[in-house]
Every structure is written in structure tokens, then in C-alpha cells.
């Protein structure tokens, strides 16, 4: 018999990509040394890994845009054929910091105090 076919498609969440319209968001773990000293690292994209430069002194939650690395546009009103990929840095401490690392951080902190919660008072 002829008729309409109803098909239901379920799309599961990806392990590290998050869709935002035509754009893609990725939270990227980086080491302390990559954030402080800067680095060139491979970043996964929908089309495969690309090299991205992390500038020295990058902070957690810093966001970078990889132009044209998102999904094809869903609306013909948009001027861009592809969305972008936004990469948000997440600084991750080593799984087990040894005593020398702790001493280094303590020595640095004593010479370079700063208040990250000054706006909270």
C-alpha cells in the first residue's frame, strides 16, 4: 500500500562536541604549562584534527573560534556556508602533583599574590 513513512531519528550526545545551531562547542583540557607558556596543539573538529595555537598566558574559559569548522547552515538567510567551532580552554592539574610542584607553586604565590575573588566582596 502507498502511504507516508514516518521515521524517528534519535541523535545521542557526543562525548566532547556540543551543537549550538550551526556552531560546535568543545571544552578542551590543557595542561598548566600549555596555558602558561603557550603551545601548538591538535584540536579535534568534525573534519578531523587541526593545529591550534594557544597563546602564552591563556586563562581557563578563554574561548577561541575555528572559522568554518561547524555544521552546514540550516537557514538560507545566513551569509556563511558553515558554522564555526568554539574551543573553550579547561586547565587541568596533573593527576598527582609531587612535592616539588607544590613547593614551586608556593614560592611563586608568595612573590606574586593576586585576588581572583576581589569582585565577590
PDB file of C-alpha atoms in Angstrom:
ATOM      1  CA  UNK A   1       0.000   0.000   0.000  1.00  0.00           C
ATOM      2  CA  UNK A   2       1.228   3.519  -0.752  1.00  0.00           C
ATOM      3  CA  UNK A   3       1.435   5.970   2.079  1.00  0.00           C
ATOM      4  CA  UNK A   4       3.676   8.116   4.190  1.00  0.00           C
ATOM      5  CA  UNK A   5       6.547   6.603   6.096  1.00  0.00           C
ATOM      6  CA  UNK A   6       7.234   8.103   9.488  1.00  0.00           C
ATOM      7  CA  UNK A   7      10.837   7.788  10.570  1.00  0.00           C
ATOM      8  CA  UNK A   8      12.068   8.792  14.005  1.00  0.00           C
ATOM      9  CA  UNK A   9      15.742   9.638  14.401  1.00  0.00           C
ATOM     10  CA  UNK A  10      17.370   9.968  17.800  1.00  0.00           C
ATOM     11  CA  UNK A  11      20.732  11.683  17.975  1.00  0.00           C
ATOM     12  CA  UNK A  12      22.811  10.959  21.050  1.00  0.00           C
ATOM     13  CA  UNK A  13      25.097  13.495  22.686  1.00  0.00           C
ATOM     14  CA  UNK A  14      28.700  13.375  21.534  1.00  0.00           C
ATOM     15  CA  UNK A  15      31.477  12.677  24.003  1.00  0.00           C
ATOM     16  CA  UNK A  16      33.030  16.136  23.650  1.00  0.00           C
ATOM     17  CA  UNK A  17      31.274  18.113  20.899  1.00  0.00           C
ATOM     18  CA  UNK A  18      28.153  20.128  21.714  1.00  0.00           C
ATOM     19  CA  UNK A  19      25.988  21.516  18.937  1.00  0.00           C
ATOM     20  CA  UNK A  20      24.770  25.110  19.125  1.00  0.00           C
ATOM     21  CA  UNK A  21      22.749  25.748  15.970  1.00  0.00           C
ATOM     22  CA  UNK A  22      25.281  25.688  13.121  1.00  0.00           C
ATOM     23  CA  UNK A  23      28.169  26.050  15.570  1.00  0.00           C
ATOM     24  CA  UNK A  24      30.029  23.432  17.570  1.00  0.00           C
ATOM     25  CA  UNK A  25      31.400  23.908  21.080  1.00  0.00           C
ATOM     26  CA  UNK A  26      34.269  21.944  22.567  1.00  0.00           C
ATOM     27  CA  UNK A  27      35.724  22.172  26.064  1.00  0.00           C
ATOM     28  CA  UNK A  28      39.413  21.384  25.595  1.00  0.00           C
ATOM     29  CA  UNK A  29      41.557  20.198  28.507  1.00  0.00           C
ATOM     30  CA  UNK A  30      45.031  21.785  28.556  1.00  0.00           C
ATOM     31  CA  UNK A  31      47.960  21.428  30.914  1.00  0.00           C
ATOM     32  CA  UNK A  32      49.251  24.226  33.127  1.00  0.00           C
ATOM     33  CA  UNK A  33      52.401  24.547  31.028  1.00  0.00           C
ATOM     34  CA  UNK A  34      50.400  24.798  27.774  1.00  0.00           C
ATOM     35  CA  UNK A  35      48.297  27.615  29.263  1.00  0.00           C
ATOM     36  CA  UNK A  36      51.177  29.499  30.894  1.00  0.00           C
ATOM     37  CA  UNK A  37      53.858  29.048  28.226  1.00  0.00           C
ATOM     38  CA  UNK A  38      51.662  28.733  25.142  1.00  0.00           C
ATOM     39  CA  UNK A  39      51.611  25.764  22.787  1.00  0.00           C
ATOM     40  CA  UNK A  40      50.571  24.422  19.414  1.00  0.00           C
ATOM     41  CA  UNK A  41      48.163  21.555  19.976  1.00  0.00           C
ATOM     42  CA  UNK A  42      45.915  19.292  17.924  1.00  0.00           C
ATOM     43  CA  UNK A  43      42.230  20.053  18.394  1.00  0.00           C
ATOM     44  CA  UNK A  44      39.517  17.630  17.260  1.00  0.00           C
ATOM     45  CA  UNK A  45      36.990  19.031  14.772  1.00  0.00           C
ATOM     46  CA  UNK A  46      34.135  17.449  12.847  1.00  0.00           C
ATOM     47  CA  UNK A  47      36.509  17.131   9.855  1.00  0.00           C
ATOM     48  CA  UNK A  48      39.462  15.758  11.821  1.00  0.00           C
ATOM     49  CA  UNK A  49      42.147  17.325  13.995  1.00  0.00           C
ATOM     50  CA  UNK A  50      43.621  20.767  13.266  1.00  0.00           C
ATOM     51  CA  UNK A  51      46.559  22.568  14.847  1.00  0.00           C
ATOM     52  CA  UNK A  52      45.626  25.492  17.082  1.00  0.00           C
ATOM     53  CA  UNK A  53      47.961  27.922  18.828  1.00  0.00           C
ATOM     54  CA  UNK A  54      47.319  28.628  22.474  1.00  0.00           C
ATOM     55  CA  UNK A  55      48.917  31.987  23.298  1.00  0.00           C
ATOM     56  CA  UNK A  56      51.159  32.194  26.371  1.00  0.00           C
ATOM     57  CA  UNK A  57      49.204  33.316  29.431  1.00  0.00           C
ATOM     58  CA  UNK A  58      45.883  31.850  28.286  1.00  0.00           C
ATOM     59  CA  UNK A  59      43.363  31.506  31.077  1.00  0.00           C
ATOM     60  CA  UNK A  60      40.703  28.902  31.819  1.00  0.00           C
ATOM     61  CA  UNK A  61      37.451  29.587  29.957  1.00  0.00           C
ATOM     62  CA  UNK A  62      39.284  31.503  27.212  1.00  0.00           C
ATOM     63  CA  UNK A  63      37.343  30.856  24.002  1.00  0.00           C
ATOM     64  CA  UNK A  64      38.844  30.507  20.523  1.00  0.00           C
ATOM     65  CA  UNK A  65      36.943  30.375  17.234  1.00  0.00           C
ATOM     66  CA  UNK A  66      37.812  27.960  14.438  1.00  0.00           C
ATOM     67  CA  UNK A  67      36.033  29.565  11.489  1.00  0.00           C
ATOM     68  CA  UNK A  68      34.074  27.223   9.217  1.00  0.00           C
ATOM     69  CA  UNK A  69      34.562  24.136  11.391  1.00  0.00           C
ATOM     70  CA  UNK A  70      30.899  23.787  12.375  1.00  0.00           C
ATOM     71  CA  UNK A  71      27.822  22.357  10.680  1.00  0.00           C
ATOM     72  CA  UNK A  72      26.409  23.406   7.292  1.00  0.00           C
ATOM     73  CA  UNK A  73      23.993  26.280   7.750  1.00  0.00           C
ATOM     74  CA  UNK A  74      20.388  25.373   8.437  1.00  0.00           C
ATOM     75  CA  UNK A  75      18.986  28.680   7.222  1.00  0.00           C
ATOM     76  CA  UNK A  76      19.460  30.203   3.790  1.00  0.00           C
ATOM     77  CA  UNK A  77      19.321  33.656   5.390  1.00  0.00           C
ATOM     78  CA  UNK A  78      22.807  33.262   6.845  1.00  0.00           C
ATOM     79  CA  UNK A  79      25.770  34.546   4.857  1.00  0.00           C
ATOM     80  CA  UNK A  80      28.139  31.789   5.950  1.00  0.00           C
ATOM     81  CA  UNK A  81      28.048  28.277   4.458  1.00  0.00           C
ATOM     82  CA  UNK A  82      29.369  26.607   7.620  1.00  0.00           C
ATOM     83  CA  UNK A  83      29.103  27.329  11.310  1.00  0.00           C
ATOM     84  CA  UNK A  84      32.164  27.776  13.494  1.00  0.00           C
ATOM     85  CA  UNK A  85      33.750  25.701  16.215  1.00  0.00           C
ATOM     86  CA  UNK A  86      34.299  27.405  19.551  1.00  0.00           C
ATOM     87  CA  UNK A  87      37.043  25.946  21.732  1.00  0.00           C
ATOM     88  CA  UNK A  88      36.923  26.738  25.463  1.00  0.00           C
ATOM     89  CA  UNK A  89      40.074  26.056  27.493  1.00  0.00           C
ATOM     90  CA  UNK A  90      39.872  23.986  30.657  1.00  0.00           C
ATOM     91  CA  UNK A  91      43.125  23.964  32.623  1.00  0.00           C
ATOM     92  CA  UNK A  92      43.658  20.588  34.251  1.00  0.00           C
ATOM     93  CA  UNK A  93      46.071  19.975  37.114  1.00  0.00           C
ATOM     94  CA  UNK A  94      48.317  16.920  36.984  1.00  0.00           C
ATOM     95  CA  UNK A  95      46.654  13.793  38.395  1.00  0.00           C
ATOM     96  CA  UNK A  96      49.211  13.644  41.183  1.00  0.00           C
ATOM     97  CA  UNK A  97      51.315  16.701  41.949  1.00  0.00           C
ATOM     98  CA  UNK A  98      54.595  15.857  43.617  1.00  0.00           C
ATOM     99  CA  UNK A  99      56.186  17.842  46.436  1.00  0.00           C
ATOM    100  CA  UNK A 100      58.497  19.804  44.105  1.00  0.00           C
ATOM    101  CA  UNK A 101      55.497  21.097  42.142  1.00  0.00           C
ATOM    102  CA  UNK A 102      53.761  22.207  45.340  1.00  0.00           C
ATOM    103  CA  UNK A 103      56.947  23.991  46.517  1.00  0.00           C
ATOM    104  CA  UNK A 104      57.302  25.753  43.165  1.00  0.00           C
ATOM    105  CA  UNK A 105      53.698  26.976  43.271  1.00  0.00           C
ATOM    106  CA  UNK A 106      54.019  28.102  46.904  1.00  0.00           C
ATOM    107  CA  UNK A 107      57.226  30.028  46.159  1.00  0.00           C
ATOM    108  CA  UNK A 108      55.633  31.689  43.126  1.00  0.00           C
ATOM    109  CA  UNK A 109      52.411  32.503  45.026  1.00  0.00           C
ATOM    110  CA  UNK A 110      54.314  34.156  47.871  1.00  0.00           C
ATOM    111  CA  UNK A 111      56.055  36.501  45.395  1.00  0.00           C
ATOM    112  CA  UNK A 112      53.012  37.112  43.136  1.00  0.00           C
ATOM    113  CA  UNK A 113      49.843  37.495  45.203  1.00  0.00           C
ATOM    114  CA  UNK A 114      46.611  38.339  43.368  1.00  0.00           C
ATOM    115  CA  UNK A 115      42.956  38.227  44.360  1.00  0.00           C
ATOM    116  CA  UNK A 116      40.772  36.332  41.889  1.00  0.00           C
ATOM    117  CA  UNK A 117      37.674  36.908  44.019  1.00  0.00           C
ATOM    118  CA  UNK A 118      38.025  40.690  44.517  1.00  0.00           C
ATOM    119  CA  UNK A 119      34.735  41.257  42.654  1.00  0.00           C
ATOM    120  CA  UNK A 120      32.872  38.982  45.088  1.00  0.00           C
ATOM    121  CA  UNK A 121      33.129  41.343  48.085  1.00  0.00           C
TER     122      UNK A 121
END
